[in-house]
Amino acid sequence: MDLSLHSMEVVNKITANLELPPQFIHFYIRNCITNCTEITDKNTQHRFVRLVCVFLTALIRNRLVNVQDILIEIQAFCIDHSRIREATGLFRLLKSLDSKEMS
C-alpha cells in the first residue's frame, strides 16, 4: 500500500468510527514508517515524515492504538528523523506516556 495523505485520512477516519483489529493498525503504521524510509527525495520524505508523525500522534492521543506493541519501531523512526519537529514532538509524547506508566 502506497503512502499518501489520502490513505492516512481514510485510516484515521475509519479508526475513529470503527474498532479495527490491532494487527491492521500496526501493519499500517509499519507500512507508513517503511515507506517514509524508502523515499529518496528529501523534501518529499520530510513532508511524509511530518504527516506520519501527526497521524501517529492523533492515534495515540485518541487511544486508538496500543503504543506498547510498536513502541520500538516508532521510537526508532523518531530518532532517525529527529531533525523534524513533529518527530521530536512524537518522541516526547512517547516518553511522557512511558514515564506515566512507570509511576
XYZ file of N, CA and C in Angstrom:
309
model
N 0.855 -1.177 0.000
C 0.000 0.000 0.000
C 0.897 1.235 0.000
N 0.672 2.101 -0.966
C 1.459 3.322 -1.054
C 1.027 4.317 0.008
N 1.994 5.062 0.468
C 1.748 6.079 1.483
C 1.236 7.343 0.810
N 0.139 7.862 1.323
C -0.385 9.129 0.819
C -1.200 9.795 1.920
N -1.380 11.077 1.763
C -2.203 11.822 2.715
C -3.613 11.250 2.722
N -4.120 10.934 1.550
C -5.477 10.405 1.453
C -5.620 9.081 2.203
N -4.668 8.174 2.049
C -4.773 6.882 2.746
C -4.707 7.062 4.261
N -3.878 7.992 4.723
C -3.811 8.248 6.164
C -5.119 8.855 6.671
N -5.718 9.748 5.904
C -7.003 10.327 6.300
C -8.082 9.255 6.385
N -8.087 8.349 5.411
C -9.083 7.278 5.402
C -8.909 6.371 6.616
N -7.671 5.946 6.875
C -7.420 5.072 8.025
C -7.740 5.800 9.326
N -7.412 7.067 9.416
C -7.707 7.847 10.622
C -9.216 7.921 10.865
N -9.985 8.181 9.822
C -11.445 8.267 9.985
C -12.053 6.908 10.311
N -11.535 5.874 9.692
C -12.064 4.531 9.975
C -11.774 4.139 11.421
N -10.555 4.386 11.888
C -10.212 4.020 13.265
C -11.007 4.835 14.275
N -11.386 6.054 13.900
C -12.169 6.887 14.816
C -13.618 6.399 14.916
N -14.106 5.736 13.870
C -15.509 5.333 13.842
C -15.751 3.839 14.015
N -14.751 3.045 13.760
C -14.882 1.594 13.877
C -13.729 1.037 14.688
N -13.969 -0.082 15.296
C -12.884 -0.742 16.013
C -12.208 -1.716 15.062
N -11.022 -1.350 14.631
C -10.260 -2.194 13.714
C -9.379 -3.146 14.505
N -9.042 -4.278 13.921
C -8.121 -5.194 14.602
C -6.770 -4.507 14.823
N -6.195 -4.678 15.992
C -4.893 -4.043 16.260
C -3.825 -4.447 15.241
N -3.908 -5.662 14.734
C -2.918 -6.117 13.751
C -2.955 -5.246 12.493
N -4.148 -4.851 12.071
C -4.263 -3.994 10.886
C -3.617 -2.640 11.141
N -3.932 -2.050 12.287
C -3.378 -0.729 12.616
C -1.862 -0.805 12.706
N -1.346 -1.833 13.352
C 0.109 -1.986 13.481
C 0.749 -2.197 12.115
N 0.108 -3.013 11.278
C 0.632 -3.235 9.923
C 0.667 -1.924 9.152
N -0.400 -1.137 9.253
C -0.451 0.124 8.526
C 0.628 1.093 9.028
N 0.817 1.161 10.327
C 1.852 2.038 10.889
C 3.231 1.610 10.412
N 3.501 0.312 10.464
C 4.800 -0.188 9.989
C 4.987 0.120 8.510
N 3.909 0.000 7.744
C 3.960 0.306 6.322
C 4.279 1.784 6.102
N 3.669 2.659 6.865
C 3.944 4.094 6.770
C 5.412 4.387 7.075
N 5.913 3.788 8.137
C 7.305 4.004 8.538
C 8.247 3.503 7.445
N 7.983 2.321 6.924
C 8.823 1.756 5.866
C 8.800 2.633 4.623
N 7.614 3.064 4.228
C 7.505 3.925 3.042
C 8.266 5.229 3.222
N 8.221 5.795 4.419
C 8.960 7.042 4.671
C 10.453 6.844 4.495
N 10.964 5.728 4.962
C 12.405 5.498 4.859
C 12.847 5.204 3.429
N 11.917 4.773 2.587
C 12.264 4.430 1.202
C 12.167 5.605 0.237
N 11.629 6.729 0.677
C 11.509 7.908 -0.187
C 12.893 8.523 -0.352
N 13.297 8.738 -1.595
C 14.649 9.243 -1.848
C 14.734 10.764 -1.870
N 13.684 11.440 -2.299
C 13.681 12.899 -2.334
C 13.509 13.428 -0.910
N 14.469 14.205 -0.435
C 14.465 14.675 0.962
C 13.251 15.532 1.296
N 12.861 16.432 0.399
C 11.711 17.290 0.690
C 10.438 16.470 0.811
N 10.257 15.530 -0.090
C 9.079 14.663 -0.029
C 9.130 13.797 1.216
N 10.309 13.290 1.532
C 10.458 12.453 2.720
C 10.108 13.243 3.980
N 10.607 14.457 4.105
C 10.316 15.276 5.285
C 8.820 15.561 5.397
N 8.193 15.824 4.275
C 6.744 16.077 4.273
C 5.984 14.862 4.788
N 6.348 13.680 4.296
C 5.646 12.477 4.725
C 5.989 12.088 6.158
N 7.199 12.342 6.594
C 7.560 12.083 7.989
C 6.690 12.942 8.900
N 6.529 14.212 8.543
C 5.666 15.093 9.341
C 4.231 14.573 9.364
N 3.719 14.162 8.214
C 2.357 13.637 8.139
C 2.191 12.380 8.984
N 3.153 11.479 8.901
C 3.078 10.232 9.677
C 3.136 10.545 11.169
N 3.979 11.478 11.559
C 4.076 11.840 12.979
C 2.771 12.436 13.493
N 2.158 13.300 12.714
C 0.874 13.894 13.113
C -0.190 12.799 13.195
N -0.195 11.897 12.229
C -1.133 10.770 12.216
C -0.949 9.894 13.458
N 0.296 9.548 13.762
C 0.576 8.708 14.937
C 0.213 9.418 16.232
N 0.500 10.702 16.302
C 0.149 11.473 17.498
C -1.358 11.456 17.722
N -2.129 11.616 16.646
C -3.590 11.580 16.763
C -4.068 10.206 17.232
N -3.506 9.145 16.668
C -3.890 7.796 17.085
C -3.588 7.562 18.565
N -2.429 8.013 18.997
C -2.007 7.799 20.385
C -2.868 8.625 21.338
N -3.070 9.883 21.025
C -3.849 10.759 21.922
C -5.308 10.337 22.016
N -5.836 9.776 20.940
C -7.215 9.303 20.953
C -7.329 7.855 21.423
N -6.208 7.312 21.868
C -6.151 5.945 22.398
C -6.703 4.910 21.417
N -6.337 5.073 20.160
C -6.794 4.162 19.125
C -5.760 3.097 18.802
N -4.594 3.216 19.410
C -3.536 2.244 19.178
C -2.831 1.971 20.508
N -2.470 0.718 20.718
C -1.686 0.353 21.897
C -0.217 0.570 21.550
N 0.330 1.633 22.076
C 1.680 2.039 21.718
C 2.721 0.994 22.118
N 2.488 0.307 23.206
C 3.482 -0.646 23.699
C 3.799 -1.737 22.673
N 2.839 -2.061 21.827
C 3.044 -3.118 20.837
C 4.024 -2.726 19.740
N 4.139 -1.429 19.465
C 5.020 -0.975 18.379
C 5.924 0.174 18.826
N 6.159 0.251 20.127
C 6.935 1.351 20.702
C 8.340 1.446 20.103
N 9.019 0.316 19.989
C 10.405 0.320 19.499
C 10.482 0.884 18.082
N 9.559 0.448 17.216
C 9.574 0.922 15.828
C 9.315 2.423 15.739
N 8.357 2.895 16.532
C 8.031 4.324 16.483
C 9.177 5.156 17.052
N 9.776 4.699 18.151
C 10.906 5.434 18.721
C 12.073 5.488 17.741
N 12.369 4.370 17.090
C 13.463 4.343 16.113
C 13.171 5.302 14.963
N 11.928 5.333 14.519
C 11.513 6.250 13.456
C 11.736 7.700 13.896
N 11.345 8.017 15.120
C 11.524 9.376 15.641
C 12.992 9.746 15.746
N 13.801 8.818 16.193
C 15.238 9.088 16.317
C 15.870 9.272 14.938
N 15.485 8.439 13.973
C 16.012 8.573 12.612
C 15.683 9.932 12.003
N 14.559 10.503 12.401
C 14.106 11.773 11.823
C 14.044 12.865 12.887
N 14.985 12.838 13.798
C 14.953 13.751 14.946
C 15.124 15.226 14.563
N 15.542 15.497 13.347
C 15.672 16.903 12.922
C 14.331 17.513 12.529
N 13.318 16.671 12.463
C 11.990 17.148 12.093
C 11.186 17.369 13.370
N 10.645 18.551 13.507
C 9.970 18.969 14.735
C 8.864 18.001 15.171
N 8.053 17.543 14.227
C 6.943 16.650 14.561
C 7.447 15.307 15.092
N 8.578 14.838 14.588
C 9.156 13.589 15.085
C 9.653 13.766 16.519
N 10.237 14.913 16.809
C 10.680 15.199 18.164
C 9.492 15.288 19.120
N 8.419 15.920 18.671
C 7.213 16.009 19.496
C 6.597 14.646 19.763
N 6.582 13.797 18.748
C 6.062 12.440 18.919
C 6.933 11.657 19.896
N 8.242 11.798 19.788
C 9.156 11.108 20.697
C 8.910 11.563 22.139
N 8.718 12.862 22.337
C 8.426 13.381 23.683
C 7.108 12.825 24.214
N 6.109 12.728 23.343
C 4.830 12.146 23.743
C 5.017 10.697 24.192
N 5.788 9.940 23.431
C 6.051 8.544 23.798
C 6.768 8.455 25.136
N 7.740 9.316 25.351
C 8.474 9.313 26.628
C 7.564 9.707 27.794
N 6.685 10.662 27.571
C 5.788 11.053 28.662
C 4.802 9.947 28.986
N 4.342 9.232 27.984
C 3.462 8.083 28.239
C 4.210 6.989 28.970
N 5.449 6.784 28.574
C 6.282 5.749 29.199
C 6.538 6.073 30.655
N 6.804 7.347 30.966
C 7.072 7.727 32.348
C 5.804 7.656 33.203
N 4.634 7.919 32.602
C 3.373 7.810 33.340
C 3.070 6.358 33.676
N 3.403 5.451 32.771
C 3.150 4.027 33.026
C 4.109 3.472 34.059
N 5.307 4.042 34.159
C 6.306 3.566 35.110
C 5.951 3.988 36.533
N 5.248 5.113 36.686
C 4.938 5.592 38.039
C 3.601 5.102 38.528
